[in-house]
PDB file of C-alpha atoms in Angstrom:
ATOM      1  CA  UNK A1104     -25.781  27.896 293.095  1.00  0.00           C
ATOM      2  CA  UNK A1105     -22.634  28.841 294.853  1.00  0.00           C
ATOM      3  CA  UNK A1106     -20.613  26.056 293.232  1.00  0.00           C
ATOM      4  CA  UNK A1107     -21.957  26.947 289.996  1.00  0.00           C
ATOM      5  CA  UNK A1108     -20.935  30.332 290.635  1.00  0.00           C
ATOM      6  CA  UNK A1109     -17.307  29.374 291.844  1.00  0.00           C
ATOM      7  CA  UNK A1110     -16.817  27.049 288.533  1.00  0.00           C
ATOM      8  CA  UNK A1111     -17.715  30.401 286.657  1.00  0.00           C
ATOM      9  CA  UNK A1112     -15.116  32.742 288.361  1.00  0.00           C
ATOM     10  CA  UNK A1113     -12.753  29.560 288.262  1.00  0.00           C
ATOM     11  CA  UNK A1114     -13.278  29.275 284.639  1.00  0.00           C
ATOM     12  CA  UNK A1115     -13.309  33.210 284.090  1.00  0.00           C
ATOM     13  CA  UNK A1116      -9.984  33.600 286.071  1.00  0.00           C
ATOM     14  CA  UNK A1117      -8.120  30.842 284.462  1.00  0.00           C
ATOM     15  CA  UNK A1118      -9.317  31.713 280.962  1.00  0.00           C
ATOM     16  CA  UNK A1119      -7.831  35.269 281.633  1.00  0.00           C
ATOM     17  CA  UNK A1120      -4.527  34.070 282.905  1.00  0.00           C
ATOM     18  CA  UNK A1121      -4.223  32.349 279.778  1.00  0.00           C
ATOM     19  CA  UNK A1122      -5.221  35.685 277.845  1.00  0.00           C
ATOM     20  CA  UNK A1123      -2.519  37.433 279.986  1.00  0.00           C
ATOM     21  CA  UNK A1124      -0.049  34.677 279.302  1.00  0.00           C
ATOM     22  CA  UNK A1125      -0.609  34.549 275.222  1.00  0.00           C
ATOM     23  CA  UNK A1126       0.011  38.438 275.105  1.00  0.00           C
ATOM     24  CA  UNK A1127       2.812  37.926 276.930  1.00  0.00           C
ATOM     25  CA  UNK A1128       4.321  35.256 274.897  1.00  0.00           C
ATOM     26  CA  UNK A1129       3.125  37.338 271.814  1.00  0.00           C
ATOM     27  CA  UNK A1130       4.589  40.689 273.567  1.00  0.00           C
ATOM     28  CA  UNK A1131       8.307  38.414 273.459  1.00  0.00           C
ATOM     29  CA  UNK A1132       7.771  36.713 270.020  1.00  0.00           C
ATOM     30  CA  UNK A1133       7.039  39.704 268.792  1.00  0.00           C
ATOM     31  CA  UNK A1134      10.340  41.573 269.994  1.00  0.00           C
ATOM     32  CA  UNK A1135      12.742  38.935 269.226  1.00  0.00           C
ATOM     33  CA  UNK A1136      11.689  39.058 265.905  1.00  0.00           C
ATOM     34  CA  UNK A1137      11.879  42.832 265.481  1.00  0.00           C
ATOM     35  CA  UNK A1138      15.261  42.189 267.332  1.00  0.00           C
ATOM     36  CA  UNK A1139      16.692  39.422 264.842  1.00  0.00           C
ATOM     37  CA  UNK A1140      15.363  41.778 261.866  1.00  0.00           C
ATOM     38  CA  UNK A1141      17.543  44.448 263.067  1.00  0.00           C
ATOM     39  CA  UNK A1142      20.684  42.443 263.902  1.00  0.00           C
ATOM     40  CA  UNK A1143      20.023  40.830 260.216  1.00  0.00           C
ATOM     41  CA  UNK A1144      19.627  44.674 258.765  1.00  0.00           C
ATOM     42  CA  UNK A1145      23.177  45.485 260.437  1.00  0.00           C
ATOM     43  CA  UNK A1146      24.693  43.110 259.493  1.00  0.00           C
ATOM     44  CA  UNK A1147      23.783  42.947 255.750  1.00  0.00           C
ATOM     45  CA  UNK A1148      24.625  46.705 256.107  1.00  0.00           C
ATOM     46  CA  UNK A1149      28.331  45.801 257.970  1.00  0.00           C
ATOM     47  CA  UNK A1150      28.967  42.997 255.124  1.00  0.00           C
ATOM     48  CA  UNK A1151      27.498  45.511 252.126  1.00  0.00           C
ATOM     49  CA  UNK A1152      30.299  48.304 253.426  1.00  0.00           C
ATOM     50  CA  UNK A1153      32.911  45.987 253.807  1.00  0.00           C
ATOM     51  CA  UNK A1154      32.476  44.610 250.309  1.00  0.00           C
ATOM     52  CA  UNK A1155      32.314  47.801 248.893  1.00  0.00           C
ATOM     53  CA  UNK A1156      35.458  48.505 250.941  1.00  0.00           C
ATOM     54  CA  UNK A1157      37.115  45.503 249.114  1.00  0.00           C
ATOM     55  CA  UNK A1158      36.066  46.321 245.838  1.00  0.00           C
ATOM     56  CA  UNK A1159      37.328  49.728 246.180  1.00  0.00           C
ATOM     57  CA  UNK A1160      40.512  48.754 247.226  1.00  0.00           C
ATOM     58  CA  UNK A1161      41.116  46.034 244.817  1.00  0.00           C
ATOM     59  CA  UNK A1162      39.236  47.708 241.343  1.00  0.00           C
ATOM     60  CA  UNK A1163      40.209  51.115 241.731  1.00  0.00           C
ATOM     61  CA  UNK A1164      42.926  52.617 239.670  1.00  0.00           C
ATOM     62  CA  UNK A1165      44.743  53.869 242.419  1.00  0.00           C
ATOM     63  CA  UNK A1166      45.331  50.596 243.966  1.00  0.00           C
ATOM     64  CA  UNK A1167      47.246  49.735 240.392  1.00  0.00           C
ATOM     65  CA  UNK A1168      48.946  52.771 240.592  1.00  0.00           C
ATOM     66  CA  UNK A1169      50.553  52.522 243.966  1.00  0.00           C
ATOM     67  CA  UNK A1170      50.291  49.014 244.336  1.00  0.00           C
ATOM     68  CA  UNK A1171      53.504  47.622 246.806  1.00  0.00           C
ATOM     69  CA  UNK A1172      54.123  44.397 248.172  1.00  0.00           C
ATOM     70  CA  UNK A1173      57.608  41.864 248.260  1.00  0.00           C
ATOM     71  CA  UNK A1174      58.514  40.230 244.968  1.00  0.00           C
ATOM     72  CA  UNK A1175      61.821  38.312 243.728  1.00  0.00           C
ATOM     73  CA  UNK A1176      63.824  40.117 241.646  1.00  0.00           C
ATOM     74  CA  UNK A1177      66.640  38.486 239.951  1.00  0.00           C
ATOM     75  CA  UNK A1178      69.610  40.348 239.772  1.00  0.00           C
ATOM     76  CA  UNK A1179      70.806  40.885 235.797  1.00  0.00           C
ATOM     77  CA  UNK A1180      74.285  39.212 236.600  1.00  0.00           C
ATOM     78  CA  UNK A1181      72.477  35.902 237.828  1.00  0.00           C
ATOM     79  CA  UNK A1182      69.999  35.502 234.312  1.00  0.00           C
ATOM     80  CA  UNK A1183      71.359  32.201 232.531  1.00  0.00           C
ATOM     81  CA  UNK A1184      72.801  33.229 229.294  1.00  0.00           C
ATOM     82  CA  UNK A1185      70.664  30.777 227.349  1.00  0.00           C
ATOM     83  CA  UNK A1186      67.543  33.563 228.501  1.00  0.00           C
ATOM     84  CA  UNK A1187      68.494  36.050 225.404  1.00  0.00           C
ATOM     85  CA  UNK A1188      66.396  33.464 223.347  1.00  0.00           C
ATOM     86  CA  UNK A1189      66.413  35.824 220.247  1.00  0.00           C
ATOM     87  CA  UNK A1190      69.839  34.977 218.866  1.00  0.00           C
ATOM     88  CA  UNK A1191      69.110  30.910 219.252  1.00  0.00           C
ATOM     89  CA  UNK A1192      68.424  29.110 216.453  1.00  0.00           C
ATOM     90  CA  UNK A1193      64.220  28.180 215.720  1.00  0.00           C
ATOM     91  CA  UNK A1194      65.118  24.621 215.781  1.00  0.00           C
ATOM     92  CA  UNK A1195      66.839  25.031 219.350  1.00  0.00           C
ATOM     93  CA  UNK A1196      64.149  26.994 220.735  1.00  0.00           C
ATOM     94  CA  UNK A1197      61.511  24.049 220.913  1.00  0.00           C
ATOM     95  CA  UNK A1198      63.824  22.366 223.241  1.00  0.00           C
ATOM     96  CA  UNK A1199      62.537  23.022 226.615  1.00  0.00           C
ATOM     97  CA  UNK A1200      65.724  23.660 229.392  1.00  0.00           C
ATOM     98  CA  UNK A1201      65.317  23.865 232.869  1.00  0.00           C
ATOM     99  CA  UNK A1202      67.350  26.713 234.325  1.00  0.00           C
ATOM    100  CA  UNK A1203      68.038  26.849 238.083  1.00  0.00           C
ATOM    101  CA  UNK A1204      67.561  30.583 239.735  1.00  0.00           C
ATOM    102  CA  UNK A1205      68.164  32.283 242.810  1.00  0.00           C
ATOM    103  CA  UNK A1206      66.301  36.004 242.845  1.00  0.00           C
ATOM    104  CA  UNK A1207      66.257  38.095 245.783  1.00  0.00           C
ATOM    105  CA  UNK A1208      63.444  38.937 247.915  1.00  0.00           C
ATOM    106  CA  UNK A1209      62.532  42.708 247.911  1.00  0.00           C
ATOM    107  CA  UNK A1210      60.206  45.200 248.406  1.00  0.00           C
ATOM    108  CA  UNK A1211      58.493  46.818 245.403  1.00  0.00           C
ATOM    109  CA  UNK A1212      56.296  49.887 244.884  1.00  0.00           C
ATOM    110  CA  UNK A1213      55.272  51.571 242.213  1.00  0.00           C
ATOM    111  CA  UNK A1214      55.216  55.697 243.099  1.00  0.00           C
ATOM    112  CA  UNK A1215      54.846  58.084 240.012  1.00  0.00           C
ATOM    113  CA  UNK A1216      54.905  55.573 237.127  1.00  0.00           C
ATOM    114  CA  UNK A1217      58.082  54.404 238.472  1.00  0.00           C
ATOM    115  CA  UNK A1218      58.882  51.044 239.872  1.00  0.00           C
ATOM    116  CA  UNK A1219      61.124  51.267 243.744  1.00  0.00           C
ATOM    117  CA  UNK A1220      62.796  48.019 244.702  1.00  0.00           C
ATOM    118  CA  UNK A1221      63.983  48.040 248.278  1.00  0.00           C
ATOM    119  CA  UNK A1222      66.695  45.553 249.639  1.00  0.00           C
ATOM    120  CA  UNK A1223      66.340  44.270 252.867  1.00  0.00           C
ATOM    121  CA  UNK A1224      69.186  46.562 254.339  1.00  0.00           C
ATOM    122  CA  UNK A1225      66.560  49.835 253.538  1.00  0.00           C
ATOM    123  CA  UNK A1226      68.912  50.322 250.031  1.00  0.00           C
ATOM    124  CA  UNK A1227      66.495  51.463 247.063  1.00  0.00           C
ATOM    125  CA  UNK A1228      66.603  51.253 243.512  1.00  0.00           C
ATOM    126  CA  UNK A1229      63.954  53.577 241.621  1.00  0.00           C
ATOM    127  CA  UNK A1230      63.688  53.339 237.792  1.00  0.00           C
ATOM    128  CA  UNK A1231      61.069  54.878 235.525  1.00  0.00           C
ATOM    129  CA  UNK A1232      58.334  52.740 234.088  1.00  0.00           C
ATOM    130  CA  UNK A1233      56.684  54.824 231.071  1.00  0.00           C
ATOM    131  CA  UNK A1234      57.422  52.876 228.202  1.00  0.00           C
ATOM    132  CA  UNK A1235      58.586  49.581 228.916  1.00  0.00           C
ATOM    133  CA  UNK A1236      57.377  46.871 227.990  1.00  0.00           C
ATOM    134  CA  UNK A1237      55.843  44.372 230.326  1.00  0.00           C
ATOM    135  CA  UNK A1238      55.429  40.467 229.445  1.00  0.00           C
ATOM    136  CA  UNK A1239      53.961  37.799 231.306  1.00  0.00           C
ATOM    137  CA  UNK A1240      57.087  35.122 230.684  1.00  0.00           C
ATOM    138  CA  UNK A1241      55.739  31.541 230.445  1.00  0.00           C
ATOM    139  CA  UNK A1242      56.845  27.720 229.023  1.00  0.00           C
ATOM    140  CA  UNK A1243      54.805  27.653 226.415  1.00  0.00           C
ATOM    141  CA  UNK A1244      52.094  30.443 224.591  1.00  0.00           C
ATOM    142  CA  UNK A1245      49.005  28.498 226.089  1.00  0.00           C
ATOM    143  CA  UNK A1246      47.005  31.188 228.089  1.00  0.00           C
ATOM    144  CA  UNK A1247      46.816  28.999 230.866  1.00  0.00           C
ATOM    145  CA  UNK A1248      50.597  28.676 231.282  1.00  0.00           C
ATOM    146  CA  UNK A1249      50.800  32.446 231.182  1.00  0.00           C
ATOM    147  CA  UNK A1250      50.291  32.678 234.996  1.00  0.00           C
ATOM    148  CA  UNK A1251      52.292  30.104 236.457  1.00  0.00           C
ATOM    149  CA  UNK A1252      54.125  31.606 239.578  1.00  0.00           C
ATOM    150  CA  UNK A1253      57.549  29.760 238.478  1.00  0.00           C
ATOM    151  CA  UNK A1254      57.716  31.735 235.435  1.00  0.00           C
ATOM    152  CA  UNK A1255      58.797  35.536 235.724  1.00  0.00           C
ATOM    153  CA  UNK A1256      57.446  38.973 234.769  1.00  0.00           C
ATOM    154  CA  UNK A1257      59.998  40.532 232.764  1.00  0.00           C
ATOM    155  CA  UNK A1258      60.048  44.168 232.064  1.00  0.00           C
ATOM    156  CA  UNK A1259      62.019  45.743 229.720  1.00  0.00           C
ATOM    157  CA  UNK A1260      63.374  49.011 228.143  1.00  0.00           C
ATOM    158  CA  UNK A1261      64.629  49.178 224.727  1.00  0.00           C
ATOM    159  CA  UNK A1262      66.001  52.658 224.777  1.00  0.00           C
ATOM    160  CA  UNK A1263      68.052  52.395 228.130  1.00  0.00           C
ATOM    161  CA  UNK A1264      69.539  50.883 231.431  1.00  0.00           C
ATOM    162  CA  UNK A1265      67.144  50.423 233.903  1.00  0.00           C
ATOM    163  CA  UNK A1266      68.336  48.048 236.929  1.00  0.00           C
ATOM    164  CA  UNK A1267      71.920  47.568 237.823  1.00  0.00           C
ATOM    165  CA  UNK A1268      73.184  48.025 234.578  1.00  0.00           C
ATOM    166  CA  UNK A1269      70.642  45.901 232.760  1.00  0.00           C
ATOM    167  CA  UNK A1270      67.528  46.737 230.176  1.00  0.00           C
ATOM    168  CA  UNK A1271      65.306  44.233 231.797  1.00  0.00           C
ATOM    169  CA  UNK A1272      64.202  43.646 235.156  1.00  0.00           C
ATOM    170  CA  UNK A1273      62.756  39.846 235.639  1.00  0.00           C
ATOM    171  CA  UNK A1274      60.580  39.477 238.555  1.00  0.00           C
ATOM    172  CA  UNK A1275      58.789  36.545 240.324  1.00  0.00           C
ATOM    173  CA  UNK A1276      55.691  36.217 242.564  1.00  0.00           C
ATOM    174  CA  UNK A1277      54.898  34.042 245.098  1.00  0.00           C
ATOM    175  CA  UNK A1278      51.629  33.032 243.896  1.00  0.00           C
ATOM    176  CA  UNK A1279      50.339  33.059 240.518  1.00  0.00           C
ATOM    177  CA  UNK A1280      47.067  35.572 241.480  1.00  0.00           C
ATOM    178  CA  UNK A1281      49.922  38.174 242.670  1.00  0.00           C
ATOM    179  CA  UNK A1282      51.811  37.602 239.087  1.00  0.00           C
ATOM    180  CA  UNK A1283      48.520  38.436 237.595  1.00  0.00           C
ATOM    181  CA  UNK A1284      48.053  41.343 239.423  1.00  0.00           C
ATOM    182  CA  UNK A1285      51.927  42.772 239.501  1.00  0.00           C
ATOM    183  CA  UNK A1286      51.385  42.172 236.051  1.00  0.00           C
ATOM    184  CA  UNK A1287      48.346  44.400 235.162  1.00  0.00           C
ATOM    185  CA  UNK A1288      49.937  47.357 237.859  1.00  0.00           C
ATOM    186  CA  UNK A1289      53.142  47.241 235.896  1.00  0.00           C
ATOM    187  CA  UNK A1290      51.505  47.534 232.581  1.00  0.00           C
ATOM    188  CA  UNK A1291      49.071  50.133 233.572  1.00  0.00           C
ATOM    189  CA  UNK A1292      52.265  52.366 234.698  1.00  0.00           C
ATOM    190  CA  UNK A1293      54.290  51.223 231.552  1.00  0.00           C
ATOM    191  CA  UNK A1294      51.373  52.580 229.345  1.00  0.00           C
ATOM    192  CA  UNK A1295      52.517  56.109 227.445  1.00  0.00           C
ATOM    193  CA  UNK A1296      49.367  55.854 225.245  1.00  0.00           C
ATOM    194  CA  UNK A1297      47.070  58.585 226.798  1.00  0.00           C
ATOM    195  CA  UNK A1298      43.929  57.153 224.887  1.00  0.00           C
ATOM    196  CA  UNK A1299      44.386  53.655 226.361  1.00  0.00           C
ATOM    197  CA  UNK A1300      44.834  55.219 229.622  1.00  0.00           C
ATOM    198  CA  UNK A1301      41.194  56.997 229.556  1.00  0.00           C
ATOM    199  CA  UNK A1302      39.535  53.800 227.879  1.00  0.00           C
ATOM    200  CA  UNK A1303      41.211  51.785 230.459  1.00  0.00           C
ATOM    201  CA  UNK A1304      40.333  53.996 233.431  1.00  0.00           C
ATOM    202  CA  UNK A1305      35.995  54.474 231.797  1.00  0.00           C
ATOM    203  CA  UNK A1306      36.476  50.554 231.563  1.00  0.00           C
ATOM    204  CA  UNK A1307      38.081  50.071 234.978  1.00  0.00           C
ATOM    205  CA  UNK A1308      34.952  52.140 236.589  1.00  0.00           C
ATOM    206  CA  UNK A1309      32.323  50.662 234.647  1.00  0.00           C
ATOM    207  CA  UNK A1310      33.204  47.134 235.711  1.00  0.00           C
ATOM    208  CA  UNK A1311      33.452  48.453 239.474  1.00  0.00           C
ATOM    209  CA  UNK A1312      30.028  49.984 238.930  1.00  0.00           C
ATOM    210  CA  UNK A1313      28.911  46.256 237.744  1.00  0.00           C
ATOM    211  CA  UNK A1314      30.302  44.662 240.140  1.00  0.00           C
ATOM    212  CA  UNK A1315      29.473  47.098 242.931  1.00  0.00           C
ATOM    213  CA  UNK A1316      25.438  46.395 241.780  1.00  0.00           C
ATOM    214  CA  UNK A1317      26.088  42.709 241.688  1.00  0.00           C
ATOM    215  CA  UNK A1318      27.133  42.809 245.228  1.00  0.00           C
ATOM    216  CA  UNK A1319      24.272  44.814 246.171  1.00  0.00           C
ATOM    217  CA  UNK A1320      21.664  42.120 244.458  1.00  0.00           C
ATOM    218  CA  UNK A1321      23.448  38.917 245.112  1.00  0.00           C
ATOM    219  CA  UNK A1322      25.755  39.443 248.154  1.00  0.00           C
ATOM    220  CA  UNK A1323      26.620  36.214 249.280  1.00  0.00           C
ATOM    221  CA  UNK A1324      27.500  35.763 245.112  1.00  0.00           C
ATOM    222  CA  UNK A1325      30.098  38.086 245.585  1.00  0.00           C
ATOM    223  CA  UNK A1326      31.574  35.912 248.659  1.00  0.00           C
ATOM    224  CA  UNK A1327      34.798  33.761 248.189  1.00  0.00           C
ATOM    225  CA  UNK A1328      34.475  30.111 249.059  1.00  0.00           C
ATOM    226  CA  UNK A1329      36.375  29.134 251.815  1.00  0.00           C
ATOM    227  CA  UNK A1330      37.693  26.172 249.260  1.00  0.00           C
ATOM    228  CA  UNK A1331      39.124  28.682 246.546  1.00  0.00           C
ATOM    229  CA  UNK A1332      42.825  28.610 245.581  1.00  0.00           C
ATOM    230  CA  UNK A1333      44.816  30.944 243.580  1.00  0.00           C
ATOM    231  CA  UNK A1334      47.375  28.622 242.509  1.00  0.00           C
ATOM    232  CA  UNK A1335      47.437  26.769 238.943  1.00  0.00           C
TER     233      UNK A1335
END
């Protein structure tokens, strides 16, 4: 009787223990994954503001409109004379030269609709951009030649000097993404049509809007790969 007794309380006691040792384990499971939920929550809210961040910075308007970074700029008196390609011939313009050039490193901004290049001894030259015209200078008129870094951005004014004497400014970039971008900031300041300003700027915040909803759905779509390059 009292070893029947004894097996009972063993039983009883062990069978408890266990009890106490399953909540336990449940108690921990249990908070680890509320724990991993939040850390997953923050940081899906961290990565959400910092894209949003980005996409501010990089689709707004305002970025265009005071966009500054180094470029090459090639002074007027150093452009091969072979460059004023409208007075050559049509059968000499198929012939493809290669012209060696040395522009000058320099810091640009564009303030007020005007572009400000800075020399590297602090000297600046500041000359209005409203209603120049901007091209994307390339080899050839295939699209995908359009943005190849070695080729320059060349901005122009028909009605006056701009730069050192000159009506046209020629600048490079050192990668083709930033030629793309100089491009569109230079344009967007050399624009004097009021109209394609507005439906530019309703466009402009219409794609952010799409793309700031896309990031929201499909964040790690809006990711870069770590394998992407800018270059052509």
């Amino acid at each position: 009787m009292l070893m029947r007794w004894l097996l009972v309380f063993v039983t009883g006691f062990s069978a408890g223990a266990l009890a106490v040792v399953a909540l336990e384990a449940l108690g921990v499971y249990v908070f680890f994954k509320r724990l991993n939920r939040k850390i997953r929550q923050e940081q899906a809210k961290l990565s959400n503001e910092s894209s949003h961040k980005d996409l501010d910075h990089r689709q707004s308007l305002d970025y265009f409109y005071n966009k500054k970074g180094f470029v090459w700029v090639l002074e007027p008196d150093k452009v091969p004379k072979n460059w004023a390609v409208e007075k050559i011939p049509k059968e000499q313009k198929k012939k493809k030269d290669v012209f060696e050039v040395n522009p000058v490193k320099k810091h640009a901004k564009i303030k007020d609709r005007c572009l400000i290049l800075t020399d590297s001894n602090g000297s600046p030259a500041t000359f209005p951009l409203k209603g120049c015209i901007v091209e994307a200078v390339s080899a050839t008129d295939l699209s995908s030649r359009k943005w190849a870094k070695r080729f320059p951005i060349k901005v122009e004014s028909k009605t006056s000097v701009i730069y050192n004497a000159s009506k046209t400014v020629y600048i490079y970039l050192e990668t083709s993404w930033e030629k793309e971008s100089w491009c569109k900031a230079l344009r967007l300041a050399s624009c004097d049509d009021e109209g394609k300003l507005n439906w530019f700027t309703n466009l402009s915040e219409e794609f952010h809007c799409y793309l700031a909803s896309l990031n929201t759905g499909y964040p790690s779509f809006m990711k870069p790969s770590a394998g992407f390059n800018a270059e052509h």
